[in-house]
Amino acid sequence: MTPTRSTRRPLVLVVSAVALALTTSGCGAILDEISGPAEAQRDEPGGEVTAASDADVFSIQVGDCIVTAKLTDGENVESVPVVPCSEPHDAEVYAETELPEGDFPGDEALAASADEFCLGEFESFVGVSYDESAYYYWPFTPLEEGWNTMDDRVIQCVIETDGTDVTGTLEGSAS
């Protein structure tokens, strides 16, 4: 999956994968290289995240809270830094849709579909229109390779603050 951003507001993500890899322990880095990121730790299957972790991007669900300062910005995101929503975070997955079967629509068409869906879901989640909100959104979208080899058709919408940490959900915040 690849995160794309609305061009209306600036991109906040600045931490690179290299810097993140250098800060982890040698054993942890080797284990991640071999096995890849793990599923998000949840209180039950499909439940709330119970522990901070770098979760496999395919285990992310609506309602998961993210720390974007730890998110690697780039073409191919494999893991997402999730935390329980009771802990400080600056982003949250607020909506999800699955696109129909068929040929990969192309990056531009996919980005347009994601923007249309995420913008349409934004006001009902936050409680004010996108233009009135202090927050912005960006979508996770499938890559062509994932579309063709893993049948990845999911678009997930992420609401993000201006870098200010919050606790709890942003749902109904009217900000």
Coordinates of N, CA and C in Angstrom, one line a residue:
M1 N 0.8 -1.2 0.0 CA 0.0 0.0 0.0 C 0.9 1.2 0.0
T2 N 0.4 2.3 -0.5 CA 1.1 3.5 -0.5 C 0.3 4.6 0.0
P3 N 0.8 5.4 0.9 CA 0.0 6.6 1.4 C 0.1 7.7 0.4
T4 N -1.0 8.3 0.1 CA -1.0 9.5 -0.7 C -1.7 10.6 0.1
R5 N -1.4 11.8 -0.2 CA -1.9 12.9 0.6 C -2.7 13.9 -0.3
S6 N -3.6 14.5 0.3 CA -4.3 15.6 -0.3 C -3.3 16.7 -0.5
T7 N -3.3 17.3 -1.7 CA -2.3 18.4 -2.0 C -2.7 19.7 -1.3
R8 N -3.7 19.8 -0.6 CA -4.2 21.0 0.0 C -3.4 21.3 1.3
R9 N -2.8 20.4 1.9 CA -2.1 20.6 3.2 C -0.8 19.9 3.1
P10 N 0.2 20.4 3.8 CA 1.6 19.9 3.7 C 1.8 18.5 4.3
L11 N 2.7 17.8 3.7 CA 3.1 16.5 4.1 C 4.0 16.7 5.4
V12 N 3.6 15.9 6.4 CA 4.3 16.1 7.7 C 5.3 15.0 8.0
L13 N 5.2 13.9 7.3 CA 6.0 12.7 7.5 C 7.5 13.0 7.1
V14 N 8.5 12.8 8.1 CA 9.8 13.1 7.8 C 10.8 12.0 8.2
V15 N 10.4 11.0 8.8 CA 11.3 10.0 9.3 C 11.5 8.9 8.2
S16 N 12.7 8.6 7.9 CA 13.0 7.7 6.8 C 13.2 6.3 7.4
A17 N 13.1 5.3 6.5 CA 13.2 3.9 7.0 C 14.6 3.6 7.5
V18 N 15.6 4.3 6.9 CA 17.0 4.1 7.3 C 17.2 4.5 8.7
A19 N 16.7 5.7 9.1 CA 16.8 6.2 10.4 C 16.1 5.3 11.4
L20 N 14.9 4.8 11.1 CA 14.2 3.9 11.9 C 14.9 2.6 12.2
A21 N 15.5 2.1 11.1 CA 16.3 0.9 11.2 C 17.5 1.0 12.1
L22 N 18.1 2.2 12.0 CA 19.3 2.4 12.8 C 19.0 2.5 14.3
T23 N 17.8 2.9 14.6 CA 17.4 3.1 16.0 C 16.9 1.8 16.7
T24 N 16.7 0.8 15.9 CA 16.2 -0.5 16.5 C 17.4 -1.3 16.8
S25 N 17.2 -2.3 17.6 CA 18.3 -3.2 18.0 C 18.7 -4.1 16.8
G26 N 19.9 -4.6 16.8 CA 20.3 -5.4 15.8 C 19.5 -6.7 15.6
C27 N 19.2 -7.3 16.7 CA 18.3 -8.5 16.6 C 17.0 -8.2 16.1
G28 N 16.4 -7.2 16.6 CA 15.0 -6.8 16.1 C 15.0 -6.5 14.6
A29 N 16.1 -5.8 14.1 CA 16.2 -5.4 12.7 C 16.3 -6.7 11.9
I30 N 17.1 -7.6 12.4 CA 17.3 -8.9 11.6 C 16.0 -9.7 11.6
L31 N 15.3 -9.8 12.7 CA 14.1 -10.5 12.8 C 13.1 -9.9 11.8
D32 N 12.9 -8.5 11.8 CA 12.0 -7.9 10.9 C 12.4 -8.2 9.5
E33 N 13.7 -8.2 9.1 CA 14.1 -8.5 7.8 C 13.6 -9.9 7.3
I34 N 13.7 -10.8 8.3 CA 13.3 -12.2 8.0 C 11.8 -12.4 7.9
S35 N 11.2 -11.9 9.0 CA 9.7 -12.2 9.1 C 8.8 -11.1 8.7
G36 N 9.3 -9.9 8.6 CA 8.4 -8.8 8.2 C 7.7 -8.3 9.5
P37 N 6.9 -7.2 9.3 CA 6.1 -6.7 10.5 C 5.0 -7.7 10.9
A38 N 4.7 -7.6 12.2 CA 3.7 -8.5 12.8 C 2.3 -7.9 12.7
E39 N 1.3 -8.7 13.0 CA -0.1 -8.2 13.1 C -0.1 -7.2 14.3
A40 N -1.1 -6.2 14.2 CA -1.3 -5.3 15.4 C -1.8 -6.2 16.6
Q41 N -1.3 -5.9 17.8 CA -1.8 -6.6 19.0 C -3.1 -6.0 19.4
R42 N -4.2 -6.9 19.4 CA -5.5 -6.4 19.7 C -6.1 -7.2 20.9
D43 N -7.1 -6.6 21.5 CA -7.8 -7.2 22.7 C -8.6 -8.4 22.3
E44 N -8.9 -8.5 21.0 CA -9.6 -9.7 20.5 C -9.5 -9.6 19.0
P45 N -9.7 -10.6 18.2 CA -9.6 -10.4 16.8 C -10.6 -9.3 16.3
G46 N -10.1 -8.3 15.6 CA -10.9 -7.2 15.2 C -11.1 -6.1 16.2
G47 N -10.5 -6.3 17.4 CA -10.7 -5.3 18.5 C -9.7 -4.2 18.4
E48 N -9.7 -3.5 19.5 CA -8.8 -2.3 19.6 C -7.3 -2.7 19.9
V49 N -6.4 -1.9 19.3 CA -5.0 -2.1 19.5 C -4.7 -2.0 21.0
T50 N -3.9 -2.9 21.6 CA -3.6 -3.0 23.0 C -2.2 -2.6 23.3
A51 N -1.3 -2.6 22.3 CA 0.1 -2.3 22.6 C 0.7 -1.6 21.4
A52 N 1.6 -0.6 21.6 CA 2.3 0.0 20.5 C 3.1 -1.0 19.8
S53 N 3.1 -0.9 18.4 CA 3.9 -1.8 17.6 C 4.0 -1.2 16.2
D54 N 4.9 -1.7 15.5 CA 4.9 -1.5 14.0 C 4.2 -2.6 13.4
A55 N 2.9 -2.4 13.0 CA 2.0 -3.4 12.6 C 2.1 -3.5 11.0
D56 N 1.9 -4.7 10.6 CA 1.8 -5.0 9.1 C 0.7 -4.1 8.6
V57 N 1.0 -3.5 7.4 CA 0.0 -2.5 6.9 C -1.3 -3.2 6.6
F58 N -1.3 -4.5 6.3 CA -2.5 -5.3 6.0 C -3.3 -5.6 7.2
S59 N -2.8 -5.4 8.4 CA -3.5 -5.6 9.7 C -4.2 -4.4 10.2
I60 N -4.0 -3.2 9.6 CA -4.6 -1.9 10.0 C -6.1 -1.9 9.8
Q61 N -6.8 -1.4 10.7 CA -8.3 -1.4 10.7 C -8.8 0.0 11.0
V62 N -10.1 0.2 10.6 CA -10.7 1.5 11.0 C -10.7 1.6 12.5
G63 N -10.4 2.7 13.0 CA -10.3 3.0 14.4 C -8.9 2.9 15.0
D64 N -8.0 2.4 14.2 CA -6.6 2.3 14.7 C -5.9 3.6 14.7
C65 N -5.1 3.9 15.7 CA -4.5 5.2 15.9 C -3.0 5.0 15.6
I66 N -2.4 6.1 14.9 CA -1.1 6.0 14.3 C -0.3 7.2 14.8
V67 N 1.0 6.9 14.9 CA 2.0 8.0 15.2 C 2.8 8.2 13.9
T68 N 2.4 9.3 13.2 CA 3.0 9.6 11.9 C 4.4 9.9 11.9
A69 N 5.0 10.4 13.0 CA 6.4 10.8 13.1 C 7.2 9.5 12.9
K70 N 6.6 8.3 13.2 CA 7.4 7.1 13.1 C 7.0 6.4 11.8
L71 N 6.1 6.9 11.0 CA 5.7 6.3 9.7 C 6.7 6.6 8.6
T72 N 7.1 5.6 7.9 CA 8.0 5.8 6.8 C 7.3 6.3 5.6
D73 N 7.7 7.5 5.1 CA 7.0 8.0 3.9 C 7.7 7.5 2.7
G74 N 6.9 6.9 1.8 CA 7.5 6.4 0.6 C 6.5 5.6 -0.3
E75 N 7.1 5.0 -1.3 CA 6.2 4.3 -2.3 C 5.6 3.1 -1.7
N76 N 6.3 2.3 -0.9 CA 5.8 1.0 -0.4 C 5.9 1.0 1.1
V77 N 4.8 1.1 1.8 CA 4.7 1.0 3.2 C 4.4 -0.4 3.6
E78 N 5.2 -1.0 4.4 CA 5.0 -2.4 4.9 C 4.5 -2.4 6.3
S79 N 4.9 -1.4 7.1 CA 4.4 -1.4 8.5 C 4.0 0.0 8.9
V80 N 3.1 0.0 9.9 CA 2.5 1.3 10.4 C 2.6 1.3 11.9
P81 N 3.1 2.4 12.4 CA 3.3 2.5 13.9 C 1.9 2.8 14.6
V82 N 1.3 1.8 15.2 CA 0.1 1.9 15.8 C 0.2 2.0 17.3
V83 N -0.7 2.6 18.0 CA -0.7 2.7 19.5 C -2.2 2.6 19.9
P84 N -2.4 2.2 21.2 CA -3.8 2.2 21.7 C -4.2 3.7 21.6
C85 N -5.5 4.0 21.2 CA -5.9 5.3 21.1 C -5.9 6.1 22.4
S86 N -5.8 5.5 23.5 CA -5.6 6.2 24.8 C -4.2 6.8 25.0
E87 N -3.3 6.4 24.1 CA -1.9 6.9 24.1 C -1.8 8.1 23.1
P88 N -0.8 9.0 23.3 CA -0.7 10.1 22.3 C -0.4 9.6 20.9
H89 N -1.1 10.2 20.0 CA -1.0 9.9 18.6 C -1.5 11.1 17.8
D90 N -1.2 11.1 16.5 CA -1.6 12.3 15.7 C -2.4 11.9 14.4
A91 N -2.8 10.6 14.3 CA -3.6 10.2 13.2 C -4.5 9.0 13.6
E92 N -5.5 8.8 12.8 CA -6.4 7.7 13.0 C -7.1 7.2 11.7
V93 N -7.2 5.9 11.5 CA -7.9 5.4 10.3 C -9.4 5.6 10.6
Y94 N -10.1 6.3 9.7 CA -11.5 6.7 9.9 C -12.5 6.0 8.9
A95 N -12.0 5.5 7.8 CA -12.9 4.9 6.9 C -12.1 3.9 6.0
E96 N -12.9 3.0 5.4 CA -12.3 2.0 4.5 C -13.3 1.6 3.4
T97 N -12.8 1.3 2.3 CA -13.6 0.8 1.2 C -12.8 -0.2 0.4
E98 N -13.5 -1.1 -0.3 CA -12.8 -2.0 -1.1 C -13.3 -1.8 -2.6
L99 N -12.4 -1.6 -3.5 CA -12.7 -1.4 -4.9 C -13.0 -2.7 -5.5
P100 N -13.8 -2.6 -6.6 CA -14.3 -3.8 -7.3 C -13.1 -4.5 -8.1
E101 N -13.3 -5.8 -8.4 CA -12.4 -6.6 -9.2 C -12.2 -5.9 -10.5
G102 N -11.1 -6.2 -11.2 CA -10.8 -5.7 -12.5 C -9.4 -5.3 -12.6
D103 N -9.0 -4.7 -13.8 CA -7.7 -4.3 -14.0 C -7.3 -3.1 -13.1
F104 N -6.0 -3.0 -12.8 CA -5.5 -1.9 -12.0 C -5.9 -0.6 -12.7
P105 N -6.6 0.3 -12.0 CA -7.1 1.5 -12.7 C -6.0 2.6 -13.0
G106 N -4.8 2.4 -12.5 CA -3.8 3.4 -12.7 C -3.7 4.3 -11.5
D107 N -2.5 4.8 -11.2 CA -2.2 5.6 -10.0 C -3.1 6.8 -9.9
E108 N -3.3 7.6 -11.0 CA -4.1 8.8 -11.0 C -5.5 8.5 -10.7
A109 N -6.1 7.5 -11.4 CA -7.5 7.1 -11.2 C -7.7 6.6 -9.7
L110 N -6.7 5.8 -9.2 CA -6.8 5.3 -7.9 C -6.8 6.5 -6.9
A111 N -5.9 7.4 -7.1 CA -5.8 8.6 -6.2 C -7.1 9.4 -6.2
A112 N -7.7 9.6 -7.4 CA -9.0 10.3 -7.5 C -10.1 9.6 -6.8
S113 N -10.1 8.2 -6.9 CA -11.2 7.5 -6.2 C -11.0 7.6 -4.7
A114 N -9.7 7.5 -4.3 CA -9.4 7.6 -2.8 C -9.8 9.0 -2.3
D115 N -9.5 10.0 -3.0 CA -9.8 11.4 -2.6 C -11.3 11.6 -2.5
E116 N -12.0 11.1 -3.5 CA -13.5 11.2 -3.5 C -14.1 10.5 -2.3
F117 N -13.7 9.2 -2.1 CA -14.2 8.5 -1.0 C -13.9 9.1 0.4
C118 N -12.6 9.4 0.6 CA -12.1 9.9 1.9 C -12.7 11.3 2.2
L119 N -12.8 12.1 1.2 CA -13.5 13.4 1.4 C -15.0 13.3 1.8
G120 N -15.6 12.3 1.1 CA -17.0 12.0 1.4 C -17.3 11.5 2.7
E121 N -16.3 10.8 3.3 CA -16.5 10.2 4.7 C -16.0 11.2 5.8
F122 N -15.3 12.2 5.4 CA -14.6 13.1 6.4 C -15.6 13.8 7.3
E123 N -16.6 14.5 6.7 CA -17.5 15.3 7.5 C -18.3 14.4 8.5
S124 N -18.8 13.3 8.0 CA -19.6 12.4 8.9 C -18.8 11.9 10.1
F125 N -17.5 11.7 9.9 CA -16.6 11.3 11.0 C -16.2 12.4 11.9
V126 N -15.8 13.5 11.4 CA -15.3 14.6 12.3 C -16.4 15.5 12.8
G127 N -17.5 15.7 12.0 CA -18.6 16.5 12.5 C -18.6 17.9 11.8
V128 N -17.6 18.3 11.1 CA -17.5 19.5 10.3 C -16.9 19.2 8.9
S129 N -17.2 20.1 8.0 CA -16.7 19.9 6.6 C -15.1 19.9 6.6
Y130 N -14.6 19.3 5.6 CA -13.1 19.3 5.4 C -12.6 20.8 5.4
D131 N -13.3 21.7 4.7 CA -12.8 23.1 4.6 C -12.8 23.8 5.9
E132 N -13.7 23.4 6.8 CA -13.8 24.0 8.2 C -12.9 23.3 9.2
S133 N -12.4 22.2 8.9 CA -11.6 21.4 9.9 C -10.2 21.8 10.0
A134 N -9.7 21.7 11.2 CA -8.2 21.9 11.4 C -7.4 20.7 11.0
Y135 N -8.1 19.6 10.7 CA -7.4 18.3 10.4 C -7.4 18.1 8.9
Y136 N -6.6 17.2 8.5 CA -6.6 16.8 7.0 C -6.6 15.3 6.9
Y137 N -6.7 14.8 5.7 CA -6.7 13.4 5.5 C -5.7 13.0 4.4
W138 N -5.4 11.7 4.4 CA -4.7 11.1 3.4 C -5.0 9.6 3.3
P139 N -5.0 9.0 2.1 CA -5.4 7.6 2.0 C -4.2 6.7 1.9
F140 N -4.4 5.5 2.4 CA -3.5 4.3 2.0 C -4.2 3.8 0.8
T141 N -3.4 3.5 -0.3 CA -4.0 3.0 -1.5 C -3.1 1.8 -2.0
P142 N -3.7 0.9 -2.7 CA -3.0 -0.3 -3.2 C -1.9 0.1 -4.2
L143 N -0.8 -0.6 -4.3 CA 0.1 -0.5 -5.3 C -0.3 -1.4 -6.5
E144 N 0.2 -1.2 -7.7 CA -0.2 -2.1 -8.8 C 0.2 -3.5 -8.5
E145 N 1.4 -3.7 -8.0 CA 1.9 -5.0 -7.7 C 1.0 -5.8 -6.7
G146 N 0.6 -5.1 -5.6 CA -0.3 -5.7 -4.7 C -1.7 -6.0 -5.3
W147 N -2.2 -5.1 -6.1 CA -3.4 -5.2 -6.8 C -3.4 -6.5 -7.6
N148 N -2.3 -6.7 -8.4 CA -2.2 -7.8 -9.3 C -1.8 -9.2 -8.6
T149 N -1.0 -9.1 -7.6 CA -0.5 -10.4 -7.0 C -1.2 -10.7 -5.7
M150 N -1.7 -9.8 -5.0 CA -2.3 -10.1 -3.7 C -3.8 -9.7 -3.6
D151 N -4.4 -9.3 -4.7 CA -5.8 -8.9 -4.8 C -6.1 -7.8 -3.8
D152 N -5.1 -6.9 -3.6 CA -5.3 -5.7 -2.7 C -6.2 -4.7 -3.4
R153 N -7.4 -4.4 -2.8 CA -8.3 -3.5 -3.4 C -8.8 -2.4 -2.4
V154 N -8.1 -2.4 -1.2 CA -8.6 -1.6 -0.1 C -8.0 -0.2 -0.1
I155 N -8.9 0.8 0.1 CA -8.5 2.1 0.4 C -8.8 2.4 1.8
Q156 N -7.9 2.9 2.6 CA -8.1 3.3 4.0 C -7.9 4.8 4.1
C157 N -8.7 5.5 4.8 CA -8.6 7.0 5.0 C -8.1 7.3 6.4
V158 N -7.1 8.1 6.4 CA -6.4 8.5 7.7 C -6.6 10.0 7.9
I159 N -7.2 10.3 9.1 CA -7.3 11.7 9.5 C -6.1 12.0 10.3
E160 N -5.5 13.2 10.1 CA -4.3 13.6 10.8 C -4.4 15.0 11.4
T161 N -3.8 15.2 12.5 CA -3.7 16.6 13.1 C -2.6 17.3 12.4
D162 N -2.3 18.5 12.9 CA -1.2 19.3 12.4 C 0.1 18.9 13.0
G163 N 0.2 17.7 13.6 CA 1.4 17.3 14.3 C 1.2 17.3 15.8
T164 N 0.1 17.8 16.3 CA -0.3 17.9 17.7 C -0.8 16.5 18.1
D165 N -0.2 16.0 19.2 CA -0.7 14.7 19.7 C -2.1 14.9 20.4
V166 N -2.9 13.9 20.3 CA -4.2 13.8 20.9 C -4.3 12.4 21.6
T167 N -5.2 12.3 22.5 CA -5.6 10.9 23.0 C -7.0 10.7 22.7
G168 N -7.4 9.5 22.6 CA -8.8 9.2 22.2 C -9.0 9.4 20.7
T169 N -10.3 9.2 20.3 CA -10.6 9.2 18.9 C -10.9 10.7 18.5
L170 N -10.7 10.9 17.2 CA -11.1 12.2 16.6 C -12.5 12.3 16.1
E171 N -13.2 11.1 16.2 CA -14.6 11.0 15.8 C -15.4 12.0 16.6
G172 N -16.2 12.8 15.8 CA -17.1 13.8 16.4 C -16.4 15.0 17.1
S173 N -15.2 15.2 16.8 CA -14.4 16.2 17.5 C -14.8 17.6 17.0
A174 N -15.5 17.7 15.9 CA -15.9 19.0 15.3 C -14.8 20.0 15.2
S175 N -13.6 19.5 14.9 CA -12.4 20.4 14.8 C -11.9 20.4 13.4

